[in-house]
Each structure stands twice: as structure tokens, then as C-alpha cells.
Short mmCIF file of C-alpha atoms in Angstrom, two decimals:
data_model
loop_
_atom_site.label_atom_id
_atom_site.label_comp_id
_atom_site.label_asym_id
_atom_site.label_seq_id
_atom_site.Cartn_x
_atom_site.Cartn_y
_atom_site.Cartn_z
CA MET A 1 54.22 134.00 108.10
CA PRO A 2 57.78 135.31 107.62
CA ASP A 3 58.38 138.89 108.77
CA THR A 4 59.07 140.26 105.32
CA VAL A 5 57.09 143.19 104.02
CA ASP A 6 56.90 142.99 100.23
CA ILE A 7 55.74 145.53 97.70
CA THR A 8 52.18 144.17 97.64
CA ALA A 9 51.90 144.59 101.40
CA LEU A 10 53.16 148.19 101.17
CA HIS A 11 50.56 149.03 98.52
CA GLY A 12 48.02 147.47 100.88
CA TRP A 13 49.25 149.70 103.74
CA ILE A 14 48.73 152.89 101.78
CA ARG A 15 45.31 151.76 100.50
CA GLU A 16 44.21 150.79 104.02
CA PHE A 17 45.37 154.19 105.36
CA ALA A 18 43.33 155.88 102.60
CA ARG A 19 40.30 153.76 103.54
CA LEU A 20 40.59 154.61 107.25
CA ILE A 21 40.90 158.32 106.41
CA ALA A 22 37.84 158.12 104.13
CA ASP A 23 35.81 156.28 106.80
CA HIS A 24 36.79 158.80 109.49
CA LYS A 25 36.82 161.96 107.40
CA ASP A 26 33.97 163.54 109.39
CA LEU A 27 35.53 162.62 112.75
CA LEU A 28 38.84 164.26 111.75
CA THR A 29 37.06 167.38 110.56
CA GLU A 30 34.97 167.56 113.75
CA LEU A 31 38.07 167.27 115.95
CA ASP A 32 39.69 170.02 113.87
CA ALA A 33 36.61 172.24 114.15
CA ALA A 34 36.98 172.22 117.94
CA ILE A 35 40.55 173.55 118.02
CA GLY A 36 41.59 174.30 114.45
CA ASP A 37 39.93 175.20 111.20
CA ALA A 38 37.65 172.28 110.40
CA ASP A 39 39.44 170.88 107.36
CA HIS A 40 41.75 168.04 108.44
CA GLY A 41 39.41 165.24 107.30
CA ILE A 42 38.58 166.98 104.03
CA ASN A 43 42.23 167.69 103.21
CA MET A 44 43.60 164.26 104.15
CA HIS A 45 40.80 162.55 102.25
CA ARG A 46 41.52 164.62 99.13
CA GLY A 47 45.25 163.82 99.42
CA MET A 48 44.94 160.09 100.09
CA SER A 49 42.39 159.67 97.28
CA ALA A 50 44.92 161.27 94.93
CA VAL A 51 47.65 158.96 96.29
CA VAL A 52 45.55 155.84 95.63
CA THR A 53 44.88 157.02 92.05
CA THR A 54 48.58 157.74 91.49
CA LEU A 55 49.72 154.37 92.87
CA GLU A 56 47.12 152.53 90.76
CA SER A 57 48.21 154.19 87.54
CA GLU A 58 51.97 154.08 88.15
CA SER A 59 52.22 150.93 90.26
CA PRO A 60 55.71 151.66 91.65
CA GLY A 61 57.74 148.50 92.20
CA ARG A 62 60.13 149.45 95.00
CA PRO A 63 59.38 150.56 98.58
CA SER A 64 61.33 153.79 98.08
CA GLU A 65 59.23 154.59 94.98
CA ILE A 66 55.91 153.95 96.71
CA PHE A 67 56.86 156.29 99.55
CA LYS A 68 58.21 158.93 97.18
CA ARG A 69 55.06 159.00 95.02
CA THR A 70 52.92 159.05 98.17
CA GLY A 71 54.93 161.90 99.73
CA MET A 72 55.07 164.02 96.57
CA THR A 73 51.35 163.56 95.93
CA LEU A 74 50.46 164.54 99.50
CA VAL A 75 52.67 167.67 99.31
CA SER A 76 50.95 168.62 96.03
CA THR A 77 47.34 167.94 97.02
CA VAL A 78 46.79 168.34 100.77
CA GLY A 79 47.93 171.89 101.50
CA GLY A 80 47.66 173.28 105.02
CA ALA A 81 50.18 171.99 107.53
CA SER A 82 49.31 168.34 107.01
CA GLY A 83 50.57 168.33 103.41
CA PRO A 84 54.19 169.27 104.21
CA LEU A 85 54.17 167.17 107.40
CA TYR A 86 52.81 163.91 105.96
CA GLY A 87 54.69 164.61 102.72
CA THR A 88 57.98 165.01 104.58
CA ALA A 89 57.28 161.82 106.59
CA PHE A 90 56.86 159.70 103.43
CA LEU A 91 59.76 161.38 101.61
CA ARG A 92 62.08 160.59 104.55
CA MET A 93 60.89 156.97 104.51
CA SER A 94 61.64 156.89 100.78
CA ALA A 95 65.18 158.16 101.35
CA ILE A 96 65.88 155.51 104.02
CA ALA A 97 64.35 152.66 101.98
CA GLY A 98 67.05 153.10 99.31
CA ASP A 99 67.28 150.23 96.82
CA ALA A 100 65.59 147.63 99.03
CA GLU A 101 63.06 145.35 97.28
CA SER A 102 61.33 144.45 100.54
CA LEU A 103 61.57 145.41 104.21
CA ASP A 104 61.84 143.58 107.51
CA GLY A 105 60.82 144.72 110.97
CA THR A 106 64.14 146.44 111.64
CA ASP A 107 63.89 148.35 108.36
CA LEU A 108 60.35 149.40 109.14
CA ALA A 109 61.38 150.74 112.54
CA LYS A 110 64.19 152.74 110.90
CA LEU A 111 61.80 154.14 108.29
CA LEU A 112 59.27 155.25 110.86
CA ARG A 113 62.03 156.76 113.02
CA ALA A 114 63.14 158.83 109.98
CA ALA A 115 59.53 159.86 109.37
CA LEU A 116 59.22 160.96 112.99
CA ASP A 117 62.44 163.02 112.81
CA GLY A 118 61.27 164.61 109.54
CA VAL A 119 57.92 165.65 110.99
CA ALA A 120 59.59 167.11 114.10
CA GLN A 121 62.03 169.12 111.96
CA ARG A 122 59.49 170.41 109.42
CA GLY A 123 57.02 171.37 112.14
CA LYS A 124 59.65 172.53 114.67
CA ALA A 125 57.59 170.67 117.27
CA SER A 126 58.32 168.41 120.23
CA VAL A 127 56.41 165.74 122.12
CA GLY A 128 53.89 167.43 124.42
CA ASP A 129 52.98 170.22 121.99
CA LYS A 130 49.63 168.49 121.17
CA THR A 131 50.48 167.44 117.62
CA MET A 132 50.78 164.24 115.57
CA LEU A 133 54.17 163.68 117.26
CA ASP A 134 52.39 162.79 120.50
CA ALA A 135 51.04 159.62 118.87
CA LEU A 136 53.84 158.96 116.38
CA SER A 137 56.74 159.24 118.83
CA PRO A 138 55.56 156.66 121.41
CA ALA A 139 54.50 154.36 118.55
CA VAL A 140 57.97 154.44 117.00
CA GLU A 141 59.56 153.80 120.41
CA ALA A 142 57.25 150.85 121.06
CA LEU A 143 57.97 149.42 117.61
CA GLU A 144 61.73 149.78 118.05
CA SER A 145 61.81 148.13 121.46
CA ALA A 146 59.53 145.23 120.40
CA ILE A 147 61.68 144.56 117.32
CA GLU A 148 64.84 144.73 119.44
CA ASP A 149 63.30 142.20 121.83
CA GLY A 150 62.88 139.88 118.87
CA GLN A 151 59.09 140.04 118.80
CA PRO A 152 57.33 139.04 115.57
CA LEU A 153 56.33 142.00 113.39
CA ALA A 154 52.62 141.47 114.08
CA VAL A 155 53.23 141.78 117.83
CA ALA A 156 55.54 144.77 117.38
CA LEU A 157 53.05 146.63 115.20
CA GLY A 158 50.30 145.82 117.67
CA ALA A 159 52.39 147.41 120.42
CA ALA A 160 52.99 150.45 118.19
CA VAL A 161 49.25 150.91 117.61
CA ARG A 162 48.51 150.65 121.34
CA ALA A 163 51.22 153.22 122.09
CA ALA A 164 49.82 155.52 119.40
CA GLU A 165 46.32 155.17 120.85
CA GLU A 166 47.59 156.03 124.32
CA GLY A 167 49.53 158.98 122.92
CA ARG A 168 46.45 160.13 121.04
CA ALA A 169 44.37 159.98 124.25
CA ALA A 170 47.11 161.85 126.10
CA THR A 171 46.65 164.83 123.77
CA ILE A 172 43.17 165.48 125.21
CA PRO A 173 44.23 167.38 128.35
CA MET A 174 47.23 169.05 126.65
CA VAL A 175 47.42 172.78 125.93
CA ALA A 176 48.53 173.17 122.31
CA ARG A 177 51.86 174.87 121.63
CA LYS A 178 52.04 174.46 117.85
CA GLY A 179 49.71 175.02 114.92
CA ARG A 180 46.40 176.81 114.88
CA ALA A 181 45.20 175.17 118.10
CA SER A 182 47.94 177.07 119.97
CA TYR A 183 46.06 180.34 119.40
CA LEU A 184 43.39 179.05 121.80
CA GLY A 185 45.78 178.78 124.74
CA GLU A 186 44.09 177.00 127.67
CA ARG A 187 40.93 176.58 125.62
CA SER A 188 42.67 173.95 123.51
CA ALA A 189 42.69 171.57 126.51
CA GLY A 190 39.90 168.98 126.62
CA HIS A 191 40.03 168.16 122.90
CA GLN A 192 41.78 165.28 121.12
CA ASP A 193 44.33 166.41 118.55
CA PRO A 194 43.24 165.71 114.96
CA GLY A 195 46.83 165.12 113.71
CA ALA A 196 47.51 162.60 116.49
CA THR A 197 44.25 160.93 115.45
CA SER A 198 45.07 160.64 111.73
CA VAL A 199 48.61 159.37 112.37
CA THR A 200 47.17 156.64 114.63
CA PHE A 201 45.21 155.48 111.55
CA LEU A 202 48.51 155.27 109.65
CA LEU A 203 49.85 152.88 112.29
CA ALA A 204 46.59 150.92 112.53
CA ALA A 205 46.72 150.50 108.74
CA ALA A 206 50.29 149.19 109.06
CA ALA A 207 49.25 146.64 111.66
CA THR A 208 46.40 145.42 109.42
CA SER A 209 48.38 145.27 106.18
CA LEU A 210 51.98 144.49 107.04
CA SER A 211 51.68 141.49 109.34
CA MET B 1 21.95 177.69 104.79
CA ASN B 2 21.41 179.28 101.35
CA LYS B 3 24.57 179.87 99.35
CA LEU B 4 25.35 181.12 95.86
CA ILE B 5 27.33 178.04 94.92
CA ASN B 6 27.04 175.16 92.47
CA ASP B 7 29.03 172.30 93.94
CA PRO B 8 30.61 172.82 97.40
CA GLY B 9 33.72 171.06 96.07
CA ASN B 10 34.15 173.53 93.18
CA VAL B 11 33.80 176.88 94.91
CA VAL B 12 37.45 177.91 94.51
CA ALA B 13 37.66 176.85 90.84
CA ASP B 14 34.34 178.54 89.99
CA ALA B 15 35.33 181.77 91.75
CA LEU B 16 38.64 181.87 89.86
CA ARG B 17 36.74 181.50 86.57
CA GLY B 18 34.55 184.41 87.66
CA LEU B 19 37.58 186.52 88.56
CA ALA B 20 39.12 185.79 85.14
CA ALA B 21 35.89 186.73 83.37
CA ALA B 22 35.45 189.95 85.35
CA HIS B 23 39.09 191.01 85.06
CA PRO B 24 40.50 190.25 81.61
CA GLU B 25 43.55 192.34 82.55
CA LEU B 26 44.63 189.45 84.81
CA ARG B 27 45.90 186.06 83.61
CA VAL B 28 44.57 183.09 85.55
CA ASP B 29 46.27 179.70 85.48
CA HIS B 30 43.30 177.51 86.37
CA GLU B 31 45.39 174.35 86.51
CA GLN B 32 47.77 175.71 89.17
CA ARG B 33 45.25 178.16 90.63
CA VAL B 34 47.55 181.13 90.30
CA VAL B 35 46.38 184.64 89.35
CA PHE B 36 49.02 186.69 87.49
CA ARG B 37 49.29 190.32 86.43
CA GLY B 38 48.55 190.32 82.71
CA ASP B 39 52.01 191.72 81.96
CA ALA B 40 53.99 189.41 84.27
CA PRO B 41 56.91 188.98 84.45
CA VAL B 42 57.81 192.68 84.49
CA ARG B 43 61.45 192.93 83.42
CA GLY B 44 63.82 194.26 86.05
CA LYS B 45 61.12 194.54 88.73
CA VAL B 46 61.07 192.51 91.94
CA GLY B 47 58.15 190.09 91.73
CA LEU B 48 55.69 189.99 94.63
CA VAL B 49 53.96 186.69 95.32
CA SER B 50 51.48 186.02 98.05
CA GLY B 51 48.82 183.44 98.59
CA GLY B 52 46.96 181.50 101.17
CA GLY B 53 43.78 179.62 101.77
CA SER B 54 40.73 180.87 99.89
CA GLY B 55 37.80 182.39 101.75
CA HIS B 56 39.51 185.73 102.54
CA GLU B 57 38.53 187.51 99.33
CA PRO B 58 39.50 189.97 98.01
CA LEU B 59 42.81 188.85 99.64
CA HIS B 60 45.01 187.80 97.79
CA ALA B 61 43.94 187.59 94.12
CA GLY B 62 41.98 190.84 94.36
CA PHE B 63 45.27 192.63 95.03
CA VAL B 64 47.04 191.43 91.88
CA GLY B 65 47.89 194.23 89.48
CA ALA B 66 50.12 197.22 88.89
CA GLY B 67 51.44 198.64 92.17
CA MET B 68 50.65 195.59 94.28
CA LEU B 69 51.07 191.80 93.77
CA ASP B 70 52.44 190.13 90.64
CA ALA B 71 50.80 186.82 91.47
CA ALA B 72 48.57 185.21 94.08
CA CYS B 73 48.12 181.50 94.77
CA ALA B 74 44.69 180.28 95.83
CA GLY B 75 44.53 177.31 98.19
CA GLU B 76 41.42 175.39 99.11
CA ILE B 77 39.12 177.23 101.52
CA PHE B 78 41.18 178.12 104.62
CA THR B 79 43.96 175.78 103.50
CA SER B 80 47.40 176.88 102.41
CA PRO B 81 48.23 176.49 98.73
CA VAL B 82 50.80 173.81 97.92
CA PRO B 83 54.48 174.33 97.01
CA ASP B 84 53.93 173.48 93.30
CA GLN B 85 51.53 176.44 92.98
CA MET B 86 53.85 178.82 94.78
CA ALA B 87 56.83 177.71 92.71
CA ALA B 88 54.83 178.19 89.48
CA ALA B 89 53.85 181.69 90.65
CA THR B 90 57.43 182.50 91.62
CA ASN B 91 58.94 181.37 88.32
CA GLY B 92 56.15 183.12 86.41
CA VAL B 93 56.79 186.57 87.92
CA ASP B 94 60.57 186.45 87.92
CA GLY B 95 61.66 189.48 85.89
CA GLY B 96 65.32 189.01 86.79
CA ALA B 97 65.30 190.95 90.07
CA GLY B 98 64.22 188.17 92.40
CA VAL B 99 60.91 187.45 94.10
CA LEU B 100 59.45 188.43 97.47
CA HIS B 101 57.10 185.97 99.19
CA ILE B 102 54.58 187.64 101.48
CA VAL B 103 53.52 184.90 103.91
CA LYS B 104 50.89 185.13 106.61
CA ASN B 105 52.15 183.47 109.78
CA TYR B 106 50.21 180.22 109.86
CA THR B 107 51.99 176.90 110.30
CA GLY B 108 50.82 175.52 106.96
CA ASP B 109 51.51 178.64 104.92
CA VAL B 110 55.01 179.00 106.34
CA MET B 111 55.93 175.34 105.68
CA ASN B 112 54.52 175.32 102.14
CA PHE B 113 56.23 178.61 101.19
CA GLU B 114 59.50 177.22 102.64
CA MET B 115 59.23 174.13 100.43
CA ALA B 116 58.32 176.37 97.44
CA ALA B 117 61.38 178.58 97.94
CA GLU B 118 63.50 175.40 97.82
CA LEU B 119 61.85 174.49 94.47
CA ALA B 120 61.94 177.95 92.82
CA GLU B 121 64.47 178.81 90.12
CA THR B 122 65.21 182.35 91.27
CA GLU B 123 66.31 184.25 94.37
CA VAL B 124 63.49 184.33 96.90
CA VAL B 125 63.16 186.33 100.12
CA ALA B 126 60.21 185.61 102.40
CA VAL B 127 58.61 188.09 104.77
CA VAL B 128 56.30 186.57 107.37
CA ILE B 129 53.42 188.77 108.54
CA ASP B 130 52.44 188.44 112.23
CA ASP B 131 50.40 191.42 113.43
CA ASP B 132 47.58 189.90 115.48
CA VAL B 133 47.82 191.13 119.09
CA ALA B 134 45.14 188.60 120.17
CA VAL B 135 47.85 185.97 120.31
CA GLN B 136 49.56 186.98 123.53
CA ASP B 137 52.18 184.48 124.50
CA SER B 138 54.29 183.80 121.44
CA LEU B 139 56.67 181.49 123.34
CA TYR B 140 53.92 178.86 123.68
CA THR B 141 52.11 179.39 120.40
CA ALA B 142 52.90 179.24 116.71
CA GLY B 143 53.43 183.00 117.02
CA ARG B 144 51.14 185.87 116.15
CA ARG B 145 48.87 185.38 113.15
CA GLY B 146 49.07 187.40 109.96
CA VAL B 147 45.85 189.37 109.50
CA GLY B 148 45.02 192.97 108.47
CA VAL B 149 48.58 194.20 108.06
CA THR B 150 48.94 191.76 105.14
CA VAL B 151 46.82 194.08 102.97
CA LEU B 152 48.95 197.10 103.90
CA VAL B 153 52.22 195.22 103.27
CA GLU B 154 51.03 194.09 99.84
CA LYS B 155 50.14 197.69 98.91
CA ILE B 156 53.22 199.39 100.32
CA ALA B 157 55.83 196.78 99.30
CA GLY B 158 54.09 196.63 95.91
CA ALA B 159 54.65 200.35 95.44
CA ALA B 160 58.30 199.99 96.47
CA ALA B 161 58.80 197.23 93.88
CA GLU B 162 57.05 199.33 91.23
CA GLU B 163 59.61 202.10 91.90
CA GLY B 164 62.32 199.66 90.85
CA ARG B 165 63.88 199.06 94.25
CA PRO B 166 66.01 195.92 94.63
CA LEU B 167 64.80 192.79 96.43
CA ASP B 168 66.51 193.54 99.76
CA ALA B 169 65.02 197.03 99.87
CA VAL B 170 61.51 195.83 99.02
CA ALA B 171 61.80 193.14 101.72
CA ALA B 172 63.00 195.77 104.21
CA VAL B 173 59.92 197.93 103.50
CA ALA B 174 57.65 194.91 103.97
CA ARG B 175 59.33 194.06 107.29
CA LYS B 176 59.06 197.65 108.49
CA VAL B 177 55.33 197.75 107.77
CA ASN B 178 54.88 194.42 109.56
CA SER B 179 56.83 195.57 112.60
CA GLN B 180 54.90 198.86 112.84
CA GLY B 181 51.41 197.39 112.34
CA ARG B 182 49.05 195.74 114.84
CA SER B 183 45.56 194.22 114.50
CA MET B 184 42.75 192.82 116.62
CA GLY B 185 39.47 191.28 115.48
CA VAL B 186 36.06 190.26 116.77
CA ALA B 187 33.48 187.79 115.43
CA LEU B 188 29.76 188.31 115.88
CA SER B 189 28.97 185.03 114.12
CA SER B 190 30.77 181.91 112.92
CA CYS B 191 31.37 181.18 109.25
CA THR B 192 30.42 178.17 107.15
CA VAL B 193 33.05 176.31 105.13
CA PRO B 194 31.15 175.18 101.98
CA ALA B 195 32.47 171.60 102.09
CA ALA B 196 31.56 171.30 105.80
CA GLY B 197 28.10 172.75 105.23
CA ARG B 198 27.50 174.06 108.73
CA PRO B 199 28.91 176.80 110.96
CA THR B 200 32.39 176.06 112.29
CA PHE B 201 31.40 177.02 115.83
CA ASP B 202 28.22 177.91 117.72
CA LEU B 203 27.90 181.46 118.91
CA PRO B 204 24.69 182.14 120.84
CA ASP B 205 22.87 185.45 120.45
CA GLY B 206 24.31 188.08 122.73
CA GLU B 207 27.83 186.67 122.72
CA MET B 208 30.87 187.37 120.57
CA GLU B 209 34.38 185.95 120.10
CA LEU B 210 37.07 188.46 120.91
CA GLY B 211 40.52 187.99 119.38
CA ILE B 212 39.28 186.08 116.37
CA GLY B 213 41.50 184.98 113.50
CA ILE B 214 40.36 184.75 109.89
CA HIS B 215 39.57 181.03 109.66
CA GLY B 216 36.59 180.52 111.91
CA GLU B 217 38.90 179.38 114.67
CA PRO B 218 37.50 180.45 118.02
CA GLY B 219 38.99 183.57 119.59
CA ARG B 220 40.71 183.84 122.94
CA ARG B 221 37.67 184.88 124.91
CA ARG B 222 33.92 184.71 124.55
CA VAL B 223 32.31 187.84 125.96
CA PRO B 224 28.85 189.44 125.94
CA THR B 225 28.27 191.68 122.93
CA GLY B 226 28.34 195.42 123.47
CA THR B 227 27.75 198.66 121.63
CA ALA B 228 30.04 199.66 118.77
CA ALA B 229 31.75 202.08 121.17
CA GLU B 230 32.42 199.30 123.69
CA ILE B 231 33.64 196.89 121.01
CA ALA B 232 35.96 199.56 119.55
CA GLU B 233 37.44 200.00 123.02
CA MET B 234 37.97 196.23 123.41
CA LEU B 235 39.76 196.07 120.03
CA LEU B 236 41.91 199.16 120.44
CA ALA B 237 43.03 198.72 124.05
CA PRO B 238 45.31 195.73 123.32
CA ILE B 239 46.62 197.36 120.12
CA LEU B 240 47.54 200.63 121.85
CA ALA B 241 49.06 198.72 124.78
CA ASP B 242 51.28 196.74 122.40
CA LEU B 243 52.94 199.61 120.51
CA ASP B 244 53.26 203.35 121.04
CA PHE B 245 51.41 204.98 118.14
CA THR B 246 51.61 208.57 119.41
CA GLY B 247 53.77 211.22 117.80
CA GLY B 248 55.38 210.81 114.41
CA ASP B 249 53.35 211.05 111.27
CA GLY B 250 50.22 209.38 112.61
CA VAL B 251 48.72 206.08 111.52
CA ILE B 252 47.01 204.38 108.64
CA CYS B 253 43.74 203.27 110.26
CA PHE B 254 42.14 200.21 108.65
CA VAL B 255 38.69 199.03 109.75
CA ASN B 256 38.08 195.70 108.03
CA GLY B 257 34.85 193.75 107.60
CA MET B 258 34.96 189.97 108.15
CA GLY B 259 32.56 189.25 105.28
CA ALA B 260 28.97 189.45 106.51
CA THR B 261 29.01 192.81 108.30
CA PRO B 262 27.57 195.65 106.22
CA LEU B 263 29.66 198.70 105.39
CA ILE B 264 27.29 200.96 107.35
CA GLU B 265 28.33 199.15 110.56
CA LEU B 266 32.01 199.42 109.62
CA TYR B 267 31.58 203.21 109.38
CA VAL B 268 29.85 203.21 112.79
CA MET B 269 32.94 201.38 114.08
CA TYR B 270 35.29 203.74 112.27
CA GLN B 271 33.91 206.82 113.99
CA GLU B 272 34.28 205.10 117.40
CA VAL B 273 37.84 204.08 116.55
CA ALA B 274 38.64 207.60 115.37
CA ALA B 275 37.24 209.07 118.60
CA ILE B 276 39.36 206.77 120.76
CA LEU B 277 42.49 207.54 118.72
CA GLY B 278 41.75 211.27 119.04
CA LYS B 279 41.65 210.97 122.84
CA ALA B 280 44.82 208.84 122.83
CA GLY B 281 46.73 211.46 120.83
CA VAL B 282 47.12 209.28 117.74
CA PRO B 283 46.51 211.29 114.56
CA ILE B 284 45.01 209.41 111.60
CA ALA B 285 46.97 210.10 108.42
CA ARG B 286 45.09 207.76 106.06
CA SER B 287 42.13 205.42 106.36
CA LEU B 288 40.82 202.26 104.73
CA VAL B 289 37.32 200.98 105.49
CA GLY B 290 35.76 197.89 103.96
CA PRO B 291 35.93 194.10 103.63
CA TYR B 292 39.49 193.46 102.40
CA ILE B 293 40.59 190.39 104.39
CA THR B 294 37.52 188.36 105.19
CA SER B 295 36.52 185.05 106.71
CA LEU B 296 33.80 183.79 104.34
CA ASP B 297 30.40 184.81 105.78
CA MET B 298 31.59 185.63 109.27
CA ALA B 299 30.12 188.76 110.83
CA GLY B 300 32.48 191.06 112.68
CA CYS B 301 35.42 193.30 112.04
CA SER B 302 39.05 193.88 112.74
CA VAL B 303 41.00 197.06 113.37
CA THR B 304 44.54 197.52 112.10
CA LEU B 305 46.80 200.45 112.94
CA LEU B 306 50.03 201.07 111.05
CA LYS B 307 52.47 203.58 112.45
CA ALA B 308 53.26 205.73 109.41
CA ASP B 309 56.22 207.82 108.27
CA ASP B 310 56.92 209.84 105.11
CA GLU B 311 58.09 206.83 103.16
CA ILE B 312 55.11 204.66 104.14
CA LEU B 313 52.60 207.41 103.29
CA ARG B 314 54.24 208.16 99.94
CA LEU B 315 54.18 204.46 99.00
CA TRP B 316 50.59 204.14 100.28
CA ASP B 317 49.51 207.05 98.04
CA ALA B 318 51.31 205.68 94.96
CA PRO B 319 49.09 204.49 92.10
CA VAL B 320 47.54 201.04 92.37
CA ARG B 321 45.38 199.20 89.85
CA THR B 322 43.91 195.92 91.13
CA PRO B 323 40.36 194.52 91.31
CA ALA B 324 39.98 195.51 94.97
CA LEU B 325 42.25 198.56 95.46
CA ARG B 326 42.47 201.17 92.74
CA TRP B 327 43.59 204.76 92.97
CA GLY B 328 45.92 207.28 91.37
CA VAL B 329 45.47 205.80 87.89
#
């Protein structure tokens, strides 16, 4: 299979992310109950359901349009911190995608790098703060280095998912420094971060749908 | 758990319909979930917009009306409203003098209000409220949370706007109140988010969460429960250690219920708080006792002290006509 991601595959990515969120809604909410405010699964599920409805009715035909509709819908329906953070991630991907009709592995790495930078800026967070960045950042690095090494997209995305999973696990002992979990201080240690968990689903969905 | 709800997914929408029915003097945009003063926009007056997750009633919609907020945005339970709502509220209250956003310091609220200010069609100044002394080390946290002082800022800045002061001056009053106010809360029980259907955390009998926020997030420390006198001491000690409240014109003393604690217990707390302040040489100039910034059905209370001066007291005493605060009219 050639390493070209077409519009159908991108629609599949978003739908698969929505499905993973729906299937793990209770897990995300439980993780959030331990160190946050018990709504991450509920909010992401509401937002991604709205995204799927929007994409079905409008059926955008360019990568930049898919990401823009996804980002705008998440900003308008999720609320909390996740809305602006995921919304900004998709809007940055939309800006980088430009006029492209399809994407290759190098494009995808650039898009996800822009998403990562957008999330860091909007949230004023860094790696190690126990946030979604702790999974997203190593995943983007793994994707970039696999693509640079000339690996097929399937292999590169597989490496990104593994890096995200390791990053997600690494949030367990961390003491949170951003978001509501930071109010707990030391008591936030010992719990997996819900944002790092949901963003790992985004990468897992990419690996399933884009290669 | 028995609840007075229809569908757990419709609690916010149903409550807004109830608010509209009970208060025909307000205008409710059910699509955007924004509650407006009936006469908004008021020409030449700075508009005051606040908002946040639902579940803290009467905050914020209960404080919409003459002398307080011009509009309030209702998010999902404990979830920040979205920028579209805030922008609709902002444009809807713009009487030509600009709009003040009163934002409680939570990551989501701050980010959404930032995006809304970028979308709004008028001059916007945001004041972020961060009065919770339970959050100790602001270098390694998202900063202190906005809790009880939010109510006092909405009242006092609302009165300043009603006097016709310009945007910068109204914002300066709001910042002064925030910088001179401190709060600390305690939970005697968890709360239940309707869509989750069970308590957010387990709190065994005989224990309480000290340094609680307003979202069912655990506090900083779990300690054995005590008498009202002991709890008042635990709440006031960190407040008095954080800011010198002695001298001057005294304080506005606000004992707030978290939702499930009866008023009789809040008055028991108030007399303990008043006794401690008496010993500490902090005169009480005004008081407010009741559930004004709640956390659904959580039991417990918070104490807020605001260091007062002539201007603050005059604005506090100015007429206000809202569903939840009403005097002088």
C-alpha cells in the first residue's frame, strides 16, 4: 500500500477516534474523577459525537477542511480545558495542511508537530507537567524520527502509538503542575492522566485508519 | 440517589427554562445558554459578563440584573462554557463602553474566555479571580482557584459599572476586590454529577476534605471532622496567615454553603468565625451568609474575607436587583 493518506482515510481517522472515545468514555471519566472533576469522558464523547455528525452532513473534501470543522466543532461543544486544547490542535493541523488534497508521512509528522506546539502554547504547559503533552510529545518525536529513517507509515505510526503509551504510563507517578489535578499537589501522583489517555486514542486511531 | 431531575443529560437546559419562568425580568437565550438582563445592552454602561460550569447556583445566572452582571454563560455541569457562548454574551451586553469578563481561575475557563475575547466585536478586559488560599504553591500549580470572592467581585464591580464608570475603572475595582479577598473551604461530603450518577469521591463518616474547591475535586488534606469551632479555626488560620486583615475599615465576612449544608449550620459557623475575628482584632463591617457559590449537593462551607475600605463598602451597599441578591430597591 502506498504511503498516501487520502480524504477517505482522514474521515476514517476521525470516526475511529470518536469510536475509541465512546468505547472508553467511562474509563476517561474515572481517571478524571481521581485527580480532576470527573467529566473528561463525558465532554470528549459529546464533542466527538458532534464532530461525526458535522463531518457526515458537510463531508469536507480537503484535509484542511476536515481538521478545521473538527477543531471548530470541538471548541464549540466540549468546553472545559479539553475543548480549547483539542480544538487548537486540529485548527493548527488545518493551517499546516493548506491546499493539499492528500498527505504523506512527512506531512503527517509536520501536522502533528504543529498540533503539539499549539497545545503547549494554549495550555502554557511543558512535558512533565502530567498533561496530554506527556503522551503527544514523545509520539510526535517517534513519528518524526521513523519517517526520517524512511520507515513505512504503518511502522512509523506504530512507533508513535508505542511512544504515546509509554508517555501515558509515565504520567502515573508524576505530580501534576497544570490543570485541576495540580491543586492536589503530591496527591496527584499515582494516577494516570486522563488527557494523556485520550490523546493516545487519537494516535491509536491514526495507526488503525491511516496505514 | 434520589434527584429532582428528568433526564441527567438535560439538567442545565431544564434549569435554565425554570430560571426564565421564575424570572421574567431576565432574558434567556436557550440556544446559546446565556442569561441576559432584560434591558441589556444598557447604553453607555460597561457590560459585565461572567460564566462558568453549571452546578454552582445561584452563581452566575442568579446574579444577573441591575447592579450586578449583565449576562452569564452556563456551561455543562462543572465544565467551562465555550467561546461561542461567551462571545454572544459579550456582543449582547455591549452598550458602547466595553465589556468586563469576570473569570474564575480554572484552566478551562481562562482558555475559553481568552478565545472568546479574540472573537468578540468590542473592547474586552478580563479580570481573573484567584482567592483560594488552599492552593499553596502557585509556582507548581495552575494558580489559586477562583471561589467565594467571585460573588463579591460581581456585586462590587457591578455597582461600579452601574455608576457609569469607564471600563478601566471597573476593572480596577474588580482587581482590587480580588487582591484583598481570601477564601478557604471544607467538604463534609462529596457531590454527585448527574451524568456520572454517583459521588465523585468517597468520604467516610468522620472524615472531611480540607481545602476543597467547588467541583468535587478532592481537597489538599483529609482530616478527621471536628466541631464547628474547630473547623472555623482550620478555615480561618490559613486566611489570616495569608493577608493582614487588621486595622482599616474591617472586612466583609462571607460564610458560604456548598449546597447541602443547612442554613442553621452556616449560622453556627458564622458565630464561630465572628468570635475568632473578634479575638484577632478584625472588625466585621458587613456579612453575607448563605449558599451563593455551591458545588451541587456537596455538604460543607467556605469562608471568604474581603478587606474593606470606604469605596468597597459604598459599592457593596449600592442597590442590587438579581434573583439571588436583592437589596436597596
